[in-house]
C-alpha cells in the first residue's frame, strides 16, 4: 500500500475534535471521488444507512 498520501496525526498537542473530523471527511471524499459513479452510489447509500443506525435522530 502506498502510504505517500496517508494522514499522520501526532497527538502530543491538543487537536480540536473538529479538525480531526475535517481531516477524516476530506480523506473519505478523496477516496470516494476516485471511485466509479456506481461504486460511489453504493458506498454512499451504505454510509448513509450506517449513519441512520448510529444517529437515528437524523431520519
mmCIF file of N, CA, C and O in Angstrom:
data_model
loop_
_atom_site.group_PDB
_atom_site.id
_atom_site.type_symbol
_atom_site.label_atom_id
_atom_site.label_comp_id
_atom_site.label_asym_id
_atom_site.label_seq_id
_atom_site.Cartn_x
_atom_site.Cartn_y
_atom_site.Cartn_z
ATOM 1 N N UNK A 1 0.830 -1.173 0.000
ATOM 2 C CA UNK A 1 0.000 0.000 0.000
ATOM 3 C C UNK A 1 0.880 1.244 0.000
ATOM 4 O O UNK A 1 1.831 1.336 0.764
ATOM 5 N N UNK A 2 0.557 2.201 -0.856
ATOM 6 C CA UNK A 2 1.326 3.436 -0.935
ATOM 7 C C UNK A 2 0.894 4.373 0.191
ATOM 8 O O UNK A 2 -0.223 4.849 0.225
ATOM 9 N N UNK A 3 1.792 4.625 1.096
ATOM 10 C CA UNK A 3 1.475 5.464 2.257
ATOM 11 C C UNK A 3 1.802 6.942 2.017
ATOM 12 O O UNK A 3 1.694 7.751 2.922
ATOM 13 N N UNK A 4 2.170 7.300 0.790
ATOM 14 C CA UNK A 4 2.555 8.677 0.495
ATOM 15 C C UNK A 4 1.421 9.652 0.745
ATOM 16 O O UNK A 4 1.658 10.814 1.069
ATOM 17 N N UNK A 5 0.186 9.212 0.590
ATOM 18 C CA UNK A 5 -0.942 10.118 0.753
ATOM 19 C C UNK A 5 -1.724 9.860 2.037
ATOM 20 O O UNK A 5 -2.860 10.295 2.160
ATOM 21 N N UNK A 6 -1.133 9.165 2.974
ATOM 22 C CA UNK A 6 -1.780 8.937 4.256
ATOM 23 C C UNK A 6 -1.667 10.189 5.108
ATOM 24 O O UNK A 6 -0.728 10.960 4.993
ATOM 25 N N UNK A 7 -2.624 10.370 6.003
ATOM 26 C CA UNK A 7 -2.542 11.427 7.009
ATOM 27 C C UNK A 7 -1.852 10.866 8.242
ATOM 28 O O UNK A 7 -2.185 9.777 8.685
ATOM 29 N N UNK A 8 -0.926 11.622 8.768
ATOM 30 C CA UNK A 8 -0.298 11.254 10.030
ATOM 31 C C UNK A 8 -0.688 12.311 11.053
ATOM 32 O O UNK A 8 -0.499 13.511 10.819
ATOM 33 N N UNK A 9 -1.243 11.869 12.162
ATOM 34 C CA UNK A 9 -1.655 12.789 13.220
ATOM 35 C C UNK A 9 -0.874 12.423 14.473
ATOM 36 O O UNK A 9 -0.992 11.316 14.975
ATOM 37 N N UNK A 10 -0.061 13.352 14.933
ATOM 38 C CA UNK A 10 0.708 13.140 16.158
ATOM 39 C C UNK A 10 -0.044 13.856 17.276
ATOM 40 O O UNK A 10 -0.238 15.063 17.229
ATOM 41 N N UNK A 11 -0.470 13.094 18.250
ATOM 42 C CA UNK A 11 -1.343 13.627 19.297
ATOM 43 C C UNK A 11 -0.579 14.052 20.548
ATOM 44 O O UNK A 11 -0.979 13.786 21.664
ATOM 45 N N UNK A 12 0.550 14.763 20.350
ATOM 46 C CA UNK A 12 1.271 15.247 21.533
ATOM 47 C C UNK A 12 0.782 16.627 21.965
ATOM 48 O O UNK A 12 1.073 17.072 23.058
ATOM 49 N N UNK A 13 0.051 17.310 21.125
ATOM 50 C CA UNK A 13 -0.601 18.571 21.473
ATOM 51 C C UNK A 13 -2.100 18.386 21.258
ATOM 52 O O UNK A 13 -2.522 17.588 20.425
ATOM 53 N N UNK A 14 -2.904 19.140 21.992
ATOM 54 C CA UNK A 14 -4.346 19.002 21.786
ATOM 55 C C UNK A 14 -4.746 19.448 20.371
ATOM 56 O O UNK A 14 -4.314 20.491 19.898
ATOM 57 N N UNK A 15 -5.495 18.602 19.705
ATOM 58 C CA UNK A 15 -6.040 18.916 18.383
ATOM 59 C C UNK A 15 -7.546 18.965 18.541
ATOM 60 O O UNK A 15 -8.145 18.018 19.052
ATOM 61 N N UNK A 16 -8.176 20.043 18.112
ATOM 62 C CA UNK A 16 -9.629 20.130 18.242
ATOM 63 C C UNK A 16 -10.314 18.972 17.505
ATOM 64 O O UNK A 16 -9.892 18.577 16.413
ATOM 65 N N UNK A 17 -11.340 18.429 18.125
ATOM 66 C CA UNK A 17 -12.060 17.306 17.529
ATOM 67 C C UNK A 17 -12.560 17.656 16.133
ATOM 68 O O UNK A 17 -12.510 16.828 15.228
ATOM 69 N N UNK A 18 -13.003 18.880 15.953
ATOM 70 C CA UNK A 18 -13.488 19.305 14.643
ATOM 71 C C UNK A 18 -12.421 19.215 13.561
ATOM 72 O O UNK A 18 -12.715 18.902 12.410
ATOM 73 N N UNK A 19 -11.184 19.496 13.921
ATOM 74 C CA UNK A 19 -10.080 19.409 12.948
ATOM 75 C C UNK A 19 -9.830 17.963 12.547
ATOM 76 O O UNK A 19 -9.614 17.663 11.369
ATOM 77 N N UNK A 20 -9.854 17.048 13.516
ATOM 78 C CA UNK A 20 -9.677 15.630 13.204
ATOM 79 C C UNK A 20 -10.826 15.151 12.319
ATOM 80 O O UNK A 20 -10.606 14.445 11.323
ATOM 81 N N UNK A 21 -12.051 15.547 12.651
ATOM 82 C CA UNK A 21 -13.199 15.163 11.836
ATOM 83 C C UNK A 21 -13.094 15.725 10.428
ATOM 84 O O UNK A 21 -13.419 15.055 9.450
ATOM 85 N N UNK A 22 -12.587 16.953 10.284
ATOM 86 C CA UNK A 22 -12.416 17.558 8.963
ATOM 87 C C UNK A 22 -11.415 16.762 8.125
ATOM 88 O O UNK A 22 -11.632 16.510 6.951
ATOM 89 N N UNK A 23 -10.313 16.325 8.760
ATOM 90 C CA UNK A 23 -9.313 15.532 8.039
ATOM 91 C C UNK A 23 -9.891 14.194 7.595
ATOM 92 O O UNK A 23 -9.639 13.742 6.476
ATOM 93 N N UNK A 24 -10.679 13.560 8.471
ATOM 94 C CA UNK A 24 -11.301 12.285 8.122
ATOM 95 C C UNK A 24 -12.283 12.476 6.984
ATOM 96 O O UNK A 24 -12.283 11.703 6.010
ATOM 97 N N UNK A 25 -13.117 13.512 7.066
ATOM 98 C CA UNK A 25 -14.084 13.783 5.997
ATOM 99 C C UNK A 25 -13.387 14.022 4.666
ATOM 100 O O UNK A 25 -13.805 13.502 3.632
ATOM 101 N N UNK A 26 -12.319 14.801 4.689
ATOM 102 C CA UNK A 26 -11.592 15.093 3.452
ATOM 103 C C UNK A 26 -10.994 13.817 2.861
ATOM 104 O O UNK A 26 -11.057 13.593 1.652
ATOM 105 N N UNK A 27 -10.442 12.964 3.716
ATOM 106 C CA UNK A 27 -9.865 11.702 3.247
ATOM 107 C C UNK A 27 -10.928 10.819 2.600
ATOM 108 O O UNK A 27 -10.708 10.228 1.538
ATOM 109 N N UNK A 28 -12.095 10.714 3.258
ATOM 110 C CA UNK A 28 -13.195 9.930 2.692
ATOM 111 C C UNK A 28 -13.587 10.464 1.325
ATOM 112 O O UNK A 28 -13.761 9.710 0.376
ATOM 113 N N UNK A 29 -13.728 11.783 1.218
ATOM 114 C CA UNK A 29 -14.169 12.362 -0.049
ATOM 115 C C UNK A 29 -13.123 12.168 -1.145
ATOM 116 O O UNK A 29 -13.477 11.956 -2.310
ATOM 117 N N UNK A 30 -11.847 12.202 -0.797
ATOM 118 C CA UNK A 30 -10.806 11.931 -1.792
ATOM 119 C C UNK A 30 -10.892 10.501 -2.302
ATOM 120 O O UNK A 30 -10.750 10.250 -3.501
ATOM 121 N N UNK A 31 -11.126 9.559 -1.397
ATOM 122 C CA UNK A 31 -11.263 8.155 -1.798
ATOM 123 C C UNK A 31 -12.505 7.971 -2.662
ATOM 124 O O UNK A 31 -12.449 7.366 -3.732
ATOM 125 N N UNK A 32 -13.621 8.516 -2.216
ATOM 126 C CA UNK A 32 -14.883 8.361 -2.946
ATOM 127 C C UNK A 32 -14.783 9.004 -4.330
ATOM 128 O O UNK A 32 -15.298 8.460 -5.310
ATOM 129 N N UNK A 33 -14.105 10.128 -4.438
ATOM 130 C CA UNK A 33 -14.014 10.822 -5.728
ATOM 131 C C UNK A 33 -13.270 10.004 -6.775
ATOM 132 O O UNK A 33 -13.444 10.220 -7.966
ATOM 133 N N UNK A 34 -12.462 9.044 -6.351
ATOM 134 C CA UNK A 34 -11.717 8.212 -7.288
ATOM 135 C C UNK A 34 -12.468 6.931 -7.659
ATOM 136 O O UNK A 34 -12.014 6.164 -8.505
ATOM 137 N N UNK A 35 -13.616 6.689 -7.038
ATOM 138 C CA UNK A 35 -14.435 5.519 -7.342
ATOM 139 C C UNK A 35 -15.274 5.771 -8.593
ATOM 140 O O UNK A 35 -15.507 6.911 -8.964
ATOM 141 N N UNK A 36 -15.728 4.679 -9.210
ATOM 142 C CA UNK A 36 -16.674 4.826 -10.307
ATOM 143 C C UNK A 36 -17.976 5.381 -9.746
ATOM 144 O O UNK A 36 -18.234 5.282 -8.537
ATOM 145 N N UNK A 37 -18.808 5.955 -10.603
ATOM 146 C CA UNK A 37 -20.093 6.510 -10.157
ATOM 147 C C UNK A 37 -20.945 5.425 -9.508
ATOM 148 O O UNK A 37 -21.612 5.665 -8.500
ATOM 149 N N UNK A 38 -20.916 4.222 -10.063
ATOM 150 C CA UNK A 38 -21.698 3.112 -9.497
ATOM 151 C C UNK A 38 -21.207 2.780 -8.085
ATOM 152 O O UNK A 38 -22.007 2.624 -7.166
ATOM 153 N N UNK A 39 -19.891 2.682 -7.929
ATOM 154 C CA UNK A 39 -19.331 2.378 -6.609
ATOM 155 C C UNK A 39 -19.588 3.519 -5.622
ATOM 156 O O UNK A 39 -19.841 3.287 -4.446
ATOM 157 N N UNK A 40 -19.521 4.770 -6.104
ATOM 158 C CA UNK A 40 -19.816 5.916 -5.245
ATOM 159 C C UNK A 40 -21.233 5.822 -4.704
ATOM 160 O O UNK A 40 -21.457 6.009 -3.505
ATOM 161 N N UNK A 41 -22.180 5.528 -5.586
ATOM 162 C CA UNK A 41 -23.581 5.443 -5.160
ATOM 163 C C UNK A 41 -23.767 4.347 -4.129
ATOM 164 O O UNK A 41 -24.409 4.556 -3.097
ATOM 165 N N UNK A 42 -23.183 3.194 -4.393
ATOM 166 C CA UNK A 42 -23.310 2.066 -3.468
ATOM 167 C C UNK A 42 -22.684 2.403 -2.114
ATOM 168 O O UNK A 42 -23.267 2.148 -1.063
ATOM 169 N N UNK A 43 -21.508 2.992 -2.148
ATOM 170 C CA UNK A 43 -20.799 3.351 -0.921
ATOM 171 C C UNK A 43 -21.572 4.387 -0.116
ATOM 172 O O UNK A 43 -21.741 4.262 1.093
ATOM 173 N N UNK A 44 -22.039 5.425 -0.794
ATOM 174 C CA UNK A 44 -22.732 6.498 -0.089
ATOM 175 C C UNK A 44 -24.068 6.039 0.481
ATOM 176 O O UNK A 44 -24.454 6.452 1.570
ATOM 177 N N UNK A 45 -24.774 5.149 -0.230
ATOM 178 C CA UNK A 45 -26.026 4.596 0.305
ATOM 179 C C UNK A 45 -25.718 3.777 1.555
ATOM 180 O O UNK A 45 -26.394 3.899 2.575
ATOM 181 N N UNK A 46 -24.676 2.964 1.491
ATOM 182 C CA UNK A 46 -24.287 2.151 2.653
ATOM 183 C C UNK A 46 -23.890 3.048 3.826
ATOM 184 O O UNK A 46 -24.311 2.823 4.963
ATOM 185 N N UNK A 47 -23.102 4.083 3.543
ATOM 186 C CA UNK A 47 -22.671 5.005 4.592
ATOM 187 C C UNK A 47 -23.871 5.699 5.226
ATOM 188 O O UNK A 47 -23.968 5.813 6.444
ATOM 189 N N UNK A 48 -24.811 6.170 4.404
ATOM 190 C CA UNK A 48 -25.997 6.842 4.914
ATOM 191 C C UNK A 48 -26.807 5.905 5.799
ATOM 192 O O UNK A 48 -27.268 6.293 6.882
ATOM 193 N N UNK A 49 -26.971 4.649 5.364
ATOM 194 C CA UNK A 49 -27.710 3.672 6.177
ATOM 195 C C UNK A 49 -27.016 3.423 7.505
ATOM 196 O O UNK A 49 -27.676 3.273 8.534
ATOM 197 N N UNK A 50 -25.695 3.388 7.514
ATOM 198 C CA UNK A 50 -24.950 3.225 8.765
ATOM 199 C C UNK A 50 -25.180 4.425 9.682
ATOM 200 O O UNK A 50 -25.338 4.274 10.882
ATOM 201 N N UNK A 51 -25.204 5.625 9.109
ATOM 202 C CA UNK A 51 -25.448 6.818 9.921
ATOM 203 C C UNK A 51 -26.834 6.788 10.542
ATOM 204 O O UNK A 51 -27.025 7.239 11.668
ATOM 205 N N UNK A 52 -27.820 6.263 9.818
ATOM 206 C CA UNK A 52 -29.163 6.165 10.368
ATOM 207 C C UNK A 52 -29.213 5.219 11.560
ATOM 208 O O UNK A 52 -29.952 5.457 12.504
ATOM 209 N N UNK A 53 -28.387 4.185 11.520
ATOM 210 C CA UNK A 53 -28.344 3.245 12.644
ATOM 211 C C UNK A 53 -27.661 3.908 13.845
ATOM 212 O O UNK A 53 -28.111 3.806 14.975
ATOM 213 N N UNK A 54 -26.576 4.644 13.596
ATOM 214 C CA UNK A 54 -25.818 5.279 14.671
ATOM 215 C C UNK A 54 -26.549 6.494 15.216
ATOM 216 O O UNK A 54 -26.620 6.719 16.423
ATOM 217 N N UNK A 55 -27.122 7.306 14.338
ATOM 218 C CA UNK A 55 -27.778 8.560 14.715
ATOM 219 C C UNK A 55 -29.225 8.553 14.243
ATOM 220 O O UNK A 55 -29.564 9.210 13.268
ATOM 221 N N UNK A 56 -30.108 7.808 14.900
ATOM 222 C CA UNK A 56 -31.481 7.738 14.422
ATOM 223 C C UNK A 56 -32.194 9.095 14.397
ATOM 224 O O UNK A 56 -33.188 9.261 13.716
ATOM 225 N N UNK A 57 -31.656 10.088 15.077
ATOM 226 C CA UNK A 57 -32.311 11.398 15.120
ATOM 227 C C UNK A 57 -32.234 12.133 13.783
ATOM 228 O O UNK A 57 -32.932 13.128 13.588
ATOM 229 N N UNK A 58 -31.381 11.693 12.829
ATOM 230 C CA UNK A 58 -31.279 12.401 11.546
ATOM 231 C C UNK A 58 -32.295 11.907 10.528
ATOM 232 O O UNK A 58 -32.301 12.338 9.414
ATOM 233 N N UNK A 59 -33.159 10.995 10.912
ATOM 234 C CA UNK A 59 -34.173 10.481 9.979
ATOM 235 C C UNK A 59 -35.160 11.504 9.626
ATOM 236 O O UNK A 59 -35.748 12.279 10.049
#
